[in-house]
């Protein structure tokens, strides 16, 4: 079955050489895709027509993508076409980008026609054009396959009419437990853009570090961004190192990231945690806690009793000042105020909190939390923005205009939608990309859980039991990457990819077209592009599992190898050597004698990870 290896090459050849069309491997799958015969050749002489001045940035983006393949940039032709008019006059040898307003096209929708001698890409907004460009980019070969400076690259003739199913298609990144530099954050944003995701949820403050410069309170980063060590190893072992660890982003860097994302039609949603997960802020400003401190920036993971004092007015002054700077930096409609995992221990005995409860007529600490969030909401609403918080903000009564992020299962999201509040779904079961994605025996240490790429792909964001109107409040979903156990950019990529591709398709493509087999085939095709982009994706999809029957005591067990269907063949060795295509192919139970080790891997479009079973 060696020919599996050459499948992508064969496909490319079929398209380029004979004109025979196989459906291309676009992720997420477009709503409507019709193949035509023949190809369109793009060379340096191909012109990119920018139909309206508003599309200059999109034209430049496409130009740069083509330049990296062709070794030189195709020229831009500036035109001034009337947006309202259906005026897609094609010009041979060109790629036309055109805004068509006043059409029925949804805001992020696009229509792409690749003909023999021209391409036309139309949309109602620059965002739609940008998504269409991502489709073109996915259709292009990789530099590795054509070499840089290729005289021509070929696109299959086709038409696409595409639009997203959900408005909120997000990925989250925790930069507090471990810090990630701007350069990596941009690479992460590039990945979101490739799969037409449009929200980057930036988790900027937590117990283990405050990562965003606030001009009015410089101690937040001078003190709050640095801890004196970090927890490592399995959580239960509670082992810590003593290395000073930290980092933060200047406001200039934040603006740079926001602009970088905006150029890719991605909104950056900042998260400032309150009232809990606040130890780094309290360490910098101890008077904001109930006891007055001193507090330590946490080395370890978990939930901590010291939180912002809900009784002192100075807490609200501080947070409103912080949020004012945050609002200036982030144009996002939604500002995330955290709200999760806030123990009420300190509030129960704090005289300031008791006085607040009495004065405001609050019957318990949940109502005090609700008071806290409502007060913050007023400030944010007054500046024309909306708050979003983790589903704990439902407890004690939801703030009037708050949106909810449902992480503890789907109940929070369901309850919020029933109360006519907007919701982003991210239940741990399907959307936590810090969870294991394969057998823990063959994976790097993770926080726990088990979410395979297939499981994420099977996720349905609209919970059962909602009316159509309530379902309309589900804005979409996002994948969360908490980084307690993720210390490097490569590891973030490993945890996020390919699960984020599965979620991207769940959120973009029509529900009735979702097909795991088709997705996996397109994903396998995509691995070459991910290699070219130097993305350290996980191959856990290809994990081989060992099932045994019989008794080790009697010196013989029967071992069966299993794997996800349709990925290739399993080959194995029993002499400690690394399995290759040439090794015996597994097709029936291996009788394992004595204490030999079976090593096995799947060989398909790519070679999987080698797994071992010790007898
Ligand atoms: C719960 S999800 C948390 C985070 C942790 C995460 C680990 C949420 C709102 N809170 O603080 O990092 O679990 O999976």
Coordinates of C-alpha atoms and ligand atoms in Angstrom, one line a residue:
X1 CA 0.0 0.0 0.0
X2 CA 2.9 2.3 -0.5
X3 CA 1.0 4.3 -3.1
X4 CA -0.8 6.0 -0.1
X5 CA 2.3 8.1 0.3
X6 CA 2.0 9.5 -3.2
X7 CA -1.7 10.4 -3.0
X8 CA -1.3 14.2 -2.6
X9 CA 1.2 14.3 -5.4
X10 CA -1.1 12.2 -7.6
X11 CA -4.0 14.5 -6.8
X12 CA -2.0 17.6 -7.7
X13 CA -0.9 16.0 -10.9
X14 CA -4.4 15.0 -11.8
X15 CA -5.4 18.6 -11.4
X16 CA -2.4 20.3 -13.1
X17 CA -1.6 17.8 -15.9
X18 CA -4.8 16.3 -17.1
X19 CA -7.4 18.9 -16.0
X20 CA -9.4 16.1 -14.4
X21 CA -10.8 17.5 -11.2
X22 CA -10.9 16.0 -7.8
X23 CA -12.6 18.1 -5.1
X24 CA -9.9 20.1 -3.4
X25 CA -9.2 19.8 0.3
X26 CA -10.5 23.0 1.7
X27 CA -11.0 23.4 5.5
X28 CA -13.6 24.4 6.5
X29 CA -15.7 22.8 3.8
X30 CA -17.4 25.5 1.7
X31 CA -21.1 25.6 1.7
X32 CA -21.4 25.1 -2.1
X33 CA -18.5 23.9 -4.2
X34 CA -18.8 22.9 -7.9
X35 CA -15.9 21.6 -9.8
X36 CA -15.3 22.5 -13.4
X37 CA -12.8 21.2 -15.9
X38 CA -9.4 22.8 -16.5
X39 CA -7.1 25.1 -14.5
X40 CA -6.2 28.8 -14.2
X41 CA -2.5 29.5 -14.3
X42 CA -1.1 32.2 -12.0
X43 CA 2.2 33.7 -12.9
X44 CA 4.1 36.9 -12.1
X45 CA 2.3 38.6 -15.0
X46 CA -1.1 37.8 -13.5
X47 CA -2.8 41.0 -12.3
X48 CA -4.7 41.5 -9.1
X49 CA -7.5 43.9 -9.8
X50 CA -8.7 45.8 -6.7
X51 CA -12.3 46.8 -7.5
X52 CA -12.6 49.4 -4.8
X53 CA -10.0 51.2 -2.6
X54 CA -11.4 49.6 0.5
X55 CA -9.9 46.3 -0.7
X56 CA -6.3 47.5 -0.9
X57 CA -5.2 45.5 2.3
X58 CA -6.8 42.3 1.0
X59 CA -5.2 42.8 -2.4
X60 CA -1.8 43.2 -0.7
X61 CA -2.4 40.1 1.4
X62 CA -3.1 38.0 -1.7
X63 CA -0.2 39.6 -3.5
X64 CA 2.2 38.6 -0.7
X65 CA 0.9 35.0 -0.6
X66 CA 1.5 34.7 -4.3
X67 CA 4.9 36.4 -4.2
X68 CA 6.2 33.8 -1.8
X69 CA 5.4 31.1 -4.4
X70 CA 6.3 32.9 -7.6
X71 CA 9.4 34.6 -6.2
X72 CA 8.1 37.9 -7.4
X73 CA 4.9 39.8 -6.6
X74 CA 2.1 40.0 -9.2
X75 CA 1.1 43.5 -10.0
X76 CA -1.9 45.3 -8.5
X77 CA -4.3 47.1 -10.8
X78 CA -6.4 49.8 -9.1
X79 CA -9.9 50.3 -10.4
X80 CA -12.8 52.2 -9.0
X81 CA -15.9 50.1 -9.6
X82 CA -19.2 51.0 -8.2
X83 CA -19.9 48.8 -5.2
X84 CA -23.7 48.5 -5.7
X85 CA -23.6 47.5 -9.3
X86 CA -23.2 43.9 -10.3
X87 CA -20.2 44.7 -12.4
X88 CA -17.9 41.7 -12.4
X89 CA -16.4 42.5 -15.8
X90 CA -13.7 39.9 -16.0
X91 CA -10.4 40.7 -17.5
X92 CA -8.3 37.8 -18.9
X93 CA -5.2 37.0 -16.9
X94 CA -6.4 38.7 -13.7
X95 CA -7.8 38.0 -10.3
X96 CA -10.6 40.5 -9.6
X97 CA -11.5 41.4 -6.0
X98 CA -14.9 43.1 -5.9
X99 CA -17.2 44.4 -3.3
X100 CA -20.9 43.9 -4.1
X101 CA -23.1 45.8 -1.7
X102 CA -26.8 45.7 -1.7
X103 CA -26.8 41.9 -2.4
X104 CA -28.2 39.2 -0.3
X105 CA -24.7 38.1 0.7
X106 CA -24.1 37.7 4.4
X107 CA -21.4 39.9 6.0
X108 CA -18.7 37.3 5.9
X109 CA -19.9 35.4 2.8
X110 CA -18.0 35.3 -0.5
X111 CA -18.4 34.0 -4.0
X112 CA -15.4 32.7 -5.9
X113 CA -15.3 31.7 -9.5
X114 CA -12.0 30.3 -10.9
X115 CA -12.3 30.2 -14.7
X116 CA -9.8 29.2 -17.4
X117 CA -8.5 32.7 -17.9
X118 CA -9.6 34.7 -14.8
X119 CA -10.7 34.6 -11.2
X120 CA -13.5 36.7 -9.8
X121 CA -13.9 37.0 -6.0
X122 CA -16.9 39.0 -4.7
X123 CA -18.3 39.7 -1.3
X124 CA -20.3 42.3 0.5
X125 CA -17.5 43.2 2.9
X126 CA -13.7 43.1 3.0
X127 CA -14.0 40.3 5.6
X128 CA -15.8 38.2 3.0
X129 CA -13.1 38.9 0.4
X130 CA -10.5 37.9 3.0
X131 CA -12.1 34.6 3.6
X132 CA -12.3 34.0 -0.2
X133 CA -8.6 34.7 -0.3
X134 CA -8.0 32.1 2.3
X135 CA -9.8 29.6 0.1
X136 CA -7.5 30.6 -2.8
X137 CA -4.5 30.2 -0.6
X138 CA -5.6 26.8 0.5
X139 CA -5.9 25.8 -3.2
X140 CA -2.4 26.9 -4.0
X141 CA 0.5 24.4 -3.8
X142 CA 3.1 24.7 -1.0
X143 CA 6.5 26.2 -1.7
X144 CA 7.9 22.8 -0.9
X145 CA 6.0 21.1 -3.7
X146 CA 6.8 23.7 -6.4
X147 CA 9.9 25.3 -5.1
X148 CA 10.1 29.1 -4.6
X149 CA 10.2 31.1 -7.8
X150 CA 7.8 28.7 -9.7
X151 CA 7.0 30.3 -13.0
X152 CA 3.4 29.2 -12.8
X153 CA 1.0 27.7 -10.2
X154 CA -2.3 26.2 -11.2
X155 CA -5.7 26.4 -9.5
X156 CA -8.5 24.1 -10.5
X157 CA -11.5 25.7 -12.2
X158 CA -14.4 25.8 -9.8
X159 CA -17.1 27.9 -8.3
X160 CA -17.7 28.4 -4.6
X161 CA -20.6 30.1 -2.8
X162 CA -19.7 30.2 0.9
X163 CA -20.7 31.7 4.2
X164 CA -20.2 30.9 7.9
X165 CA -22.8 29.1 10.0
X166 CA -21.8 30.9 13.2
X167 CA -20.7 34.5 13.8
X168 CA -18.3 33.7 16.7
X169 CA -15.6 31.3 15.6
X170 CA -12.9 31.5 18.2
X171 CA -9.7 30.3 19.7
X172 CA -8.5 31.2 23.2
X173 CA -4.9 31.4 24.5
X174 CA -3.8 31.5 28.2
X175 CA -0.6 33.6 28.3
X176 CA -0.6 33.7 32.2
X177 CA 0.2 30.2 33.3
X178 CA 2.9 30.3 30.6
X179 CA 3.9 33.4 28.6
X180 CA 4.1 33.5 24.8
X181 CA 5.9 36.2 22.8
X182 CA 4.2 38.5 20.3
X183 CA 5.9 36.7 17.4
X184 CA 4.1 33.5 18.4
X185 CA 0.8 35.2 19.1
X186 CA 0.9 36.4 15.5
X187 CA 1.6 32.9 14.2
X188 CA -1.4 31.7 16.2
X189 CA -3.5 34.5 14.6
X190 CA -2.3 33.4 11.2
X191 CA -3.6 29.9 11.9
X192 CA -7.0 31.2 12.9
X193 CA -7.2 33.2 9.7
X194 CA -6.3 30.3 7.5
X195 CA -9.3 28.4 8.9
X196 CA -11.6 31.4 8.7
X197 CA -11.9 31.8 12.5
X198 CA -12.6 35.4 13.6
X199 CA -12.2 35.7 17.4
X200 CA -8.9 35.5 19.4
X201 CA -9.7 35.4 23.1
X202 CA -6.6 36.6 24.9
X203 CA -6.5 35.4 28.5
X204 CA -4.2 38.2 29.9
X205 CA -4.5 38.1 33.7
X206 CA -4.6 35.3 36.2
X207 CA -3.2 34.1 39.6
X208 CA 0.2 33.2 38.0
X209 CA 0.8 36.5 36.1
X210 CA -0.5 39.8 34.9
X211 CA 0.5 40.2 31.3
X212 CA -0.8 43.5 30.0
X213 CA 0.8 46.9 30.7
X214 CA -1.5 49.3 32.4
X215 CA -0.1 52.9 32.4
X216 CA -1.9 54.0 35.6
X217 CA -0.8 51.0 37.6
X218 CA 2.8 50.1 36.4
X219 CA 3.2 47.7 39.4
X220 CA 0.8 45.3 37.7
X221 CA 3.5 44.2 35.3
X222 CA 6.6 45.3 37.3
X223 CA 5.5 43.1 40.2
X224 CA 2.5 41.1 38.9
X225 CA 4.1 39.7 35.8
X226 CA 6.9 37.8 37.6
X227 CA 6.5 34.7 39.8
X228 CA 9.3 33.0 41.8
X229 CA 8.8 29.6 40.4
X230 CA 6.4 27.3 38.5
X231 CA 4.6 24.0 39.2
X232 CA 5.7 21.1 37.1
X233 CA 4.9 17.4 36.8
X234 CA 1.6 15.8 37.6
X235 CA -0.7 18.0 39.6
X236 CA -1.0 15.6 42.5
X237 CA 2.8 15.6 43.0
X238 CA 2.8 19.3 43.7
X239 CA 6.4 19.9 42.6
X240 CA 7.7 23.4 42.0
X241 CA 10.9 24.9 40.6
X242 CA 12.4 28.1 41.9
X243 CA 13.1 29.9 38.6
X244 CA 11.8 33.4 38.3
X245 CA 9.3 33.3 35.4
X246 CA 7.2 35.8 33.7
X247 CA 6.8 38.4 30.9
X248 CA 4.2 40.9 29.8
X249 CA 3.1 42.9 26.7
X250 CA 3.6 46.6 26.4
X251 CA 0.6 48.6 25.2
X252 CA 2.5 49.2 22.0
X253 CA 2.8 45.4 21.5
X254 CA -0.8 45.0 22.3
X255 CA -1.8 47.5 19.6
X256 CA 0.5 45.8 17.2
X257 CA -1.3 42.4 17.8
X258 CA -4.7 44.0 17.6
X259 CA -3.8 45.6 14.3
X260 CA -2.3 42.4 13.0
X261 CA -5.5 40.5 13.9
X262 CA -7.7 43.2 12.4
X263 CA -5.9 43.0 9.1
X264 CA -6.9 39.3 9.1
X265 CA -10.5 40.2 10.1
X266 CA -10.0 38.7 13.6
X267 CA -11.3 40.5 16.7
X268 CA -9.1 40.2 19.7
X269 CA -11.2 39.8 22.8
X270 CA -9.2 40.6 25.9
X271 CA -9.9 38.9 29.3
X272 CA -9.3 40.7 32.6
X273 CA -10.1 38.2 35.3
X274 CA -12.3 39.3 38.3
X275 CA -13.3 38.8 41.0
X276 CA -11.3 35.6 41.3
X277 CA -8.1 34.4 39.6
X278 CA -6.6 37.8 40.8
X279 CA -3.6 36.8 42.8
X280 CA -1.1 38.6 40.5
X281 CA -3.1 41.9 40.7
X282 CA -3.4 41.5 44.5
X283 CA 0.4 40.9 44.9
X284 CA 1.0 44.2 43.1
X285 CA -1.9 46.0 45.0
X286 CA -2.6 44.2 48.3
X287 CA -5.1 46.8 49.5
X288 CA -7.5 45.4 46.8
X289 CA -7.9 42.1 48.7
X290 CA -10.2 41.5 51.7
X291 CA -7.3 40.9 54.2
X292 CA -4.9 43.4 52.7
X293 CA -2.2 40.7 52.1
X294 CA 0.6 40.3 51.6
X295 CA -0.1 38.1 48.6
X296 CA 2.1 36.0 46.3
X297 CA 1.9 35.6 42.6
X298 CA 1.1 31.9 42.4
X299 CA 3.7 29.3 41.3
X300 CA 1.0 26.5 41.2
X301 CA -2.2 25.9 39.4
X302 CA -5.7 25.8 40.8
X303 CA -8.2 28.1 42.5
X304 CA -7.2 30.4 45.4
X305 CA -9.2 31.9 48.2
X306 CA -7.9 35.5 47.9
X307 CA -9.9 37.4 45.4
X308 CA -10.8 41.1 44.8
X309 CA -12.7 42.6 47.8
X310 CA -16.2 43.3 46.7
X311 CA -16.8 45.7 49.6
X312 CA -14.2 48.3 49.0
X313 CA -15.0 51.1 46.5
X314 CA -11.3 51.2 45.7
X315 CA -11.6 47.8 44.0
X316 CA -14.1 49.2 41.5
X317 CA -12.1 52.4 40.9
X318 CA -9.0 50.3 40.2
X319 CA -10.9 47.9 37.9
X320 CA -12.7 50.7 36.1
X321 CA -9.3 52.4 35.5
X322 CA -7.8 49.2 34.2
X323 CA -10.8 48.5 31.9
X324 CA -10.7 52.1 30.5
X325 CA -7.2 51.5 29.3
X326 CA -8.2 48.0 28.0
X327 CA -11.1 49.5 26.1
X328 CA -8.8 52.0 24.5
X329 CA -6.5 49.2 23.3
X330 CA -9.1 46.7 22.1
X331 CA -12.0 47.8 19.8
X332 CA -13.8 44.5 20.4
X333 CA -17.6 44.8 21.1
X334 CA -17.1 42.1 23.8
X335 CA -14.8 42.6 26.7
X336 CA -14.2 39.4 28.8
X337 CA -14.3 40.0 32.6
X338 CA -13.6 36.4 33.7
X339 CA -16.0 35.6 36.5
X340 CA -15.0 31.9 36.9
X341 CA -14.0 30.0 40.0
X342 CA -14.3 32.7 42.6
X343 CA -14.3 31.2 46.1
X344 CA -16.5 33.2 48.5
X345 CA -14.4 32.3 51.6
X346 CA -12.9 35.7 52.2
X347 CA -16.2 37.6 51.4
X348 CA -17.9 35.6 54.2
X349 CA -15.9 37.2 56.9
X350 CA -14.7 40.5 55.4
X351 CA -16.3 43.5 57.1
X352 CA -16.3 45.5 53.9
X353 CA -18.1 42.8 52.0
X354 CA -20.6 42.3 54.9
X355 CA -21.3 46.0 54.9
X356 CA -21.8 46.0 51.1
X357 CA -24.2 43.1 51.3
X358 CA -26.2 44.8 54.0
X359 CA -26.3 48.2 52.2
X360 CA -27.3 46.7 48.9
X361 CA -29.7 44.1 50.4
X362 CA -27.8 41.1 49.0
X363 CA -28.9 37.8 50.5
X364 CA -25.8 35.8 49.9
X365 CA -22.3 35.8 48.4
X366 CA -23.6 34.8 45.0
X367 CA -25.7 37.9 44.9
X368 CA -22.6 39.8 46.0
X369 CA -20.7 38.4 43.0
X370 CA -23.7 39.3 40.8
X371 CA -23.5 42.9 42.2
X372 CA -19.8 43.0 41.4
X373 CA -20.3 42.0 37.8
X374 CA -23.3 44.3 37.3
X375 CA -21.3 47.2 38.6
X376 CA -18.5 46.5 36.2
X377 CA -21.0 45.9 33.4
X378 CA -22.4 49.5 33.9
X379 CA -18.9 50.9 33.4
X380 CA -18.3 48.9 30.2
X381 CA -21.8 49.5 28.8
X382 CA -21.4 53.3 29.4
X383 CA -18.5 53.1 27.0
X384 CA -20.6 51.4 24.4
X385 CA -19.3 47.8 24.9
X386 CA -20.6 44.6 26.2
X387 CA -19.2 42.2 28.8
X388 CA -18.8 38.5 28.4
X389 CA -18.0 36.2 31.3
X390 CA -17.6 32.5 32.2
X391 CA -20.8 30.8 33.1
X392 CA -20.4 31.3 36.8
X393 CA -21.7 34.9 36.2
X394 CA -25.2 33.3 36.0
X395 CA -25.0 32.5 39.7
X396 CA -26.8 35.1 41.8
X397 CA -28.4 36.6 38.7
X398 CA -27.0 37.6 35.3
X399 CA -26.1 41.2 34.6
X400 CA -28.6 42.7 32.2
X401 CA -26.6 42.8 29.0
X402 CA -23.9 40.2 29.7
X403 CA -23.0 37.4 27.2
X404 CA -22.0 34.1 28.7
X405 CA -19.2 31.7 27.8
X406 CA -20.3 28.2 28.7
X407 CA -17.4 26.0 29.8
X408 CA -18.8 23.8 32.6
X409 CA -20.8 21.7 30.1
X410 CA -23.6 23.2 28.1
X411 CA -26.1 24.0 30.9
X412 CA -24.8 27.5 31.5
X413 CA -25.1 28.3 27.8
X414 CA -28.6 26.8 27.6
X415 CA -29.8 28.7 30.7
X416 CA -28.3 32.0 29.3
X417 CA -29.9 31.5 25.9
X418 CA -33.3 30.9 27.6
X419 CA -32.8 34.2 29.3
X420 CA -32.2 35.7 25.9
X421 CA -28.5 36.4 26.5
X422 CA -25.9 35.8 23.9
X423 CA -23.7 32.7 24.4
X424 CA -20.4 31.4 23.3
X425 CA -20.1 27.6 23.8
X426 CA -16.8 26.0 24.9
X427 CA -17.7 22.9 27.0
X428 CA -14.7 21.1 28.3
X429 CA -15.8 17.9 26.8
X430 CA -15.2 19.0 23.2
X431 CA -13.5 22.4 23.2
X432 CA -10.7 22.2 25.8
X433 CA -7.6 21.7 23.7
X434 CA -5.5 21.5 26.9
X435 CA -7.0 18.0 27.3
X436 CA -5.4 14.8 26.1
X437 CA -6.0 14.1 22.4
X438 CA -4.8 10.5 22.4
X439 CA -3.9 7.7 24.8
X440 CA -2.0 9.5 27.7
X441 CA 0.6 6.7 27.5
X442 CA 1.8 8.3 24.2
X443 CA 1.1 11.9 24.9
X444 CA 3.0 14.7 26.7
X445 CA 1.7 15.4 30.2
X446 CA -1.6 17.2 30.1
X447 CA -4.1 18.5 32.6
X448 CA -6.4 15.6 32.0
X449 CA -9.5 15.0 29.9
X450 CA -9.7 13.1 26.6
X451 CA -10.8 14.9 23.5
X452 CA -9.8 13.4 20.2
X453 CA -10.0 15.4 16.9
X454 CA -12.9 13.2 15.9
X455 CA -14.7 14.1 19.1
X456 CA -14.3 17.8 18.5
X457 CA -15.5 17.3 15.0
X458 CA -18.7 15.7 16.3
X459 CA -19.5 18.7 18.5
X460 CA -22.8 20.4 17.9
X461 CA -22.8 24.0 19.3
X462 CA -26.6 24.3 19.6
X463 CA -27.6 22.5 22.7
X464 CA -30.7 20.2 22.6
X465 CA -34.0 21.6 23.7
X466 CA -33.7 25.3 22.7
X467 CA -36.4 27.0 20.6
X468 CA -35.2 28.5 17.3
X469 CA -35.3 31.9 18.9
X470 CA -33.2 30.8 21.9
X471 CA -30.8 29.0 19.5
X472 CA -30.3 32.3 17.8
X473 CA -28.5 33.5 20.9
X474 CA -25.7 30.9 20.4
X475 CA -23.2 33.1 18.7
X476 CA -20.8 30.2 18.2
X477 CA -18.0 28.4 20.0
X478 CA -14.3 28.5 20.7
X479 CA -11.4 26.2 21.5
X480 CA -9.7 27.0 24.8
X481 CA -5.9 26.5 25.3
X482 CA -5.1 26.7 29.0
X483 CA -1.4 26.5 29.5
X484 CA -0.6 25.0 32.9
X485 CA 1.1 22.1 31.2
X486 CA 2.0 23.8 27.9
X487 CA 5.3 25.7 28.2
X488 CA 6.4 26.3 24.6
X489 CA 4.9 27.6 21.3
X490 CA 5.5 24.2 19.7
X491 CA 3.5 22.6 22.4
X492 CA 0.6 25.1 22.0
X493 CA 0.5 24.2 18.3
X494 CA 0.6 20.5 19.1
X495 CA -2.5 20.9 21.4
X496 CA -4.4 23.3 19.1
X497 CA -3.8 21.6 15.8
X498 CA -5.6 19.7 14.3
X499 CA -8.4 20.1 16.8
X500 CA -8.9 23.7 15.9
X501 CA -9.4 22.7 12.3
X502 CA -12.2 20.4 13.3
X503 CA -13.8 23.1 15.3
X504 CA -13.4 25.6 12.5
X505 CA -15.4 23.3 10.3
X506 CA -18.1 22.8 12.9
X507 CA -18.5 26.5 13.2
X508 CA -18.3 27.5 9.5
X509 CA -19.7 24.6 7.4
X510 CA -23.4 23.6 7.1
X511 CA -24.4 21.1 9.7
X512 CA -25.9 18.7 7.2
X513 CA -22.6 18.5 5.2
X514 CA -20.5 17.5 8.1
X515 CA -18.7 14.2 7.3
X516 CA -15.9 12.9 9.5
X517 CA -14.4 10.8 6.7
X518 CA -14.3 13.7 4.3
X519 CA -12.8 15.9 7.0
X520 CA -10.1 13.5 7.8
X521 CA -9.1 13.1 4.2
X522 CA -8.9 16.9 3.8
X523 CA -7.0 17.1 7.0
X524 CA -4.4 14.6 5.8
X525 CA -4.1 16.6 2.7
X526 CA -3.5 19.7 4.8
X527 CA -0.6 18.3 6.8
X528 CA 1.8 19.2 3.9
X529 CA 0.7 22.8 4.2
X530 CA 1.1 22.7 7.9
X531 CA 4.6 21.3 7.5
X532 CA 5.4 24.2 5.1
X533 CA 4.0 26.7 7.7
X534 CA 6.3 25.0 10.3
X535 CA 3.3 24.2 12.5
X536 CA 4.0 21.5 15.1
X537 CA 0.7 19.7 14.7
X538 CA -0.2 16.5 16.6
X539 CA -0.3 13.2 14.8
X540 CA -2.3 11.6 17.7
X541 CA -5.0 10.8 15.2
X542 CA -2.7 8.0 14.0
X543 CA -2.1 6.5 17.4
X544 CA -2.1 2.7 17.5
X545 CA -3.7 1.1 20.5
X546 CA -3.0 -2.3 21.9
X547 CA -5.7 -4.6 23.1
X548 CA -4.7 -7.8 24.9
X549 CA -6.3 -11.0 25.8
X550 CA -4.8 -13.9 27.6
X551 CA -2.7 -13.9 30.7
X552 CA 0.8 -12.5 31.1
X553 CA 1.4 -14.9 33.9
X554 CA 1.1 -17.8 31.6
X555 CA 3.7 -16.2 29.4
X556 CA 1.5 -15.5 26.4
X557 CA -0.9 -12.8 25.5
X558 CA -2.7 -12.1 22.3
X559 CA -2.2 -8.6 21.2
X560 CA -4.5 -6.8 18.8
X561 CA -3.6 -3.5 17.2
X562 CA -6.4 -1.0 16.6
X563 CA -6.6 2.5 15.2
X564 CA -9.1 4.9 13.7
X565 CA -10.5 3.6 10.4
X566 CA -9.3 4.6 7.0
X567 CA -6.0 6.1 7.8
X568 CA -3.6 3.5 6.4
X569 CA -2.1 0.3 7.4
X570 CA -0.5 -0.8 10.6
X571 CA 3.0 -2.2 10.5
X572 CA 4.9 -3.6 13.4
X573 CA 8.1 -5.1 14.7
X574 CA 8.9 -7.4 17.6
X575 CA 12.7 -7.0 17.5
X576 CA 12.9 -3.6 19.0
X577 CA 13.6 -1.9 15.6
X578 CA 11.5 1.0 14.4
X579 CA 8.6 -0.2 12.2
X580 CA 8.6 1.0 8.5
X581 CA 6.5 0.2 5.5
X582 CA 8.7 -2.8 5.0
X583 CA 7.8 -4.3 8.4
X584 CA 5.2 -6.9 8.7
X585 CA 1.7 -5.6 8.2
X586 CA -0.8 -6.2 11.1
X587 CA -3.9 -8.1 10.0
X588 CA -4.5 -10.6 12.7
X589 CA -3.8 -11.1 16.4
X590 CA -0.1 -11.2 17.3
X591 CA 0.7 -14.0 19.7
X592 CA 3.2 -12.3 22.0
X593 CA 5.6 -14.6 23.8
X594 CA 8.0 -13.9 26.6
X595 CA 8.8 -10.2 27.2
X596 CA 9.2 -8.9 23.7
X597 CA 8.2 -5.4 22.8
X598 CA 5.8 -4.8 19.9
X599 CA 6.4 -1.5 18.1
X600 CA 3.7 -0.3 15.7
X601 CA 2.7 2.7 13.6
X602 CA 0.2 3.6 11.0
X603 CA 1.5 4.3 7.5
X604 CA -0.8 6.2 5.3
X605 CA -0.6 9.7 3.8
X606 CA 1.8 10.4 6.6
X607 CA 3.6 8.0 8.9
X608 CA 2.1 8.0 12.4
X609 CA 3.7 8.0 15.7
X610 CA 5.4 4.8 16.8
X611 CA 3.7 3.2 19.8
X612 CA 5.2 0.4 21.9
X613 CA 3.7 -2.4 23.9
X614 CA 6.0 -4.1 26.3
X615 CA 5.2 -7.7 27.0
Ligands
LIG1 C1 -10.7 25.9 34.5 S1 -12.1 27.2 32.2 C2 -10.3 27.2 34.4 C3 -9.0 27.6 34.1 C4 -8.0 26.4 34.0 C5 -8.7 25.3 33.2 C6 -7.9 24.1 33.0 C7 -12.1 28.3 33.3 C8 -13.1 29.4 33.1 N1 -11.3 28.2 34.3 O1 -8.5 28.5 35.1 O2 -6.9 26.8 33.4 O3 -9.9 24.9 34.0 O4 -8.5 23.2 32.1

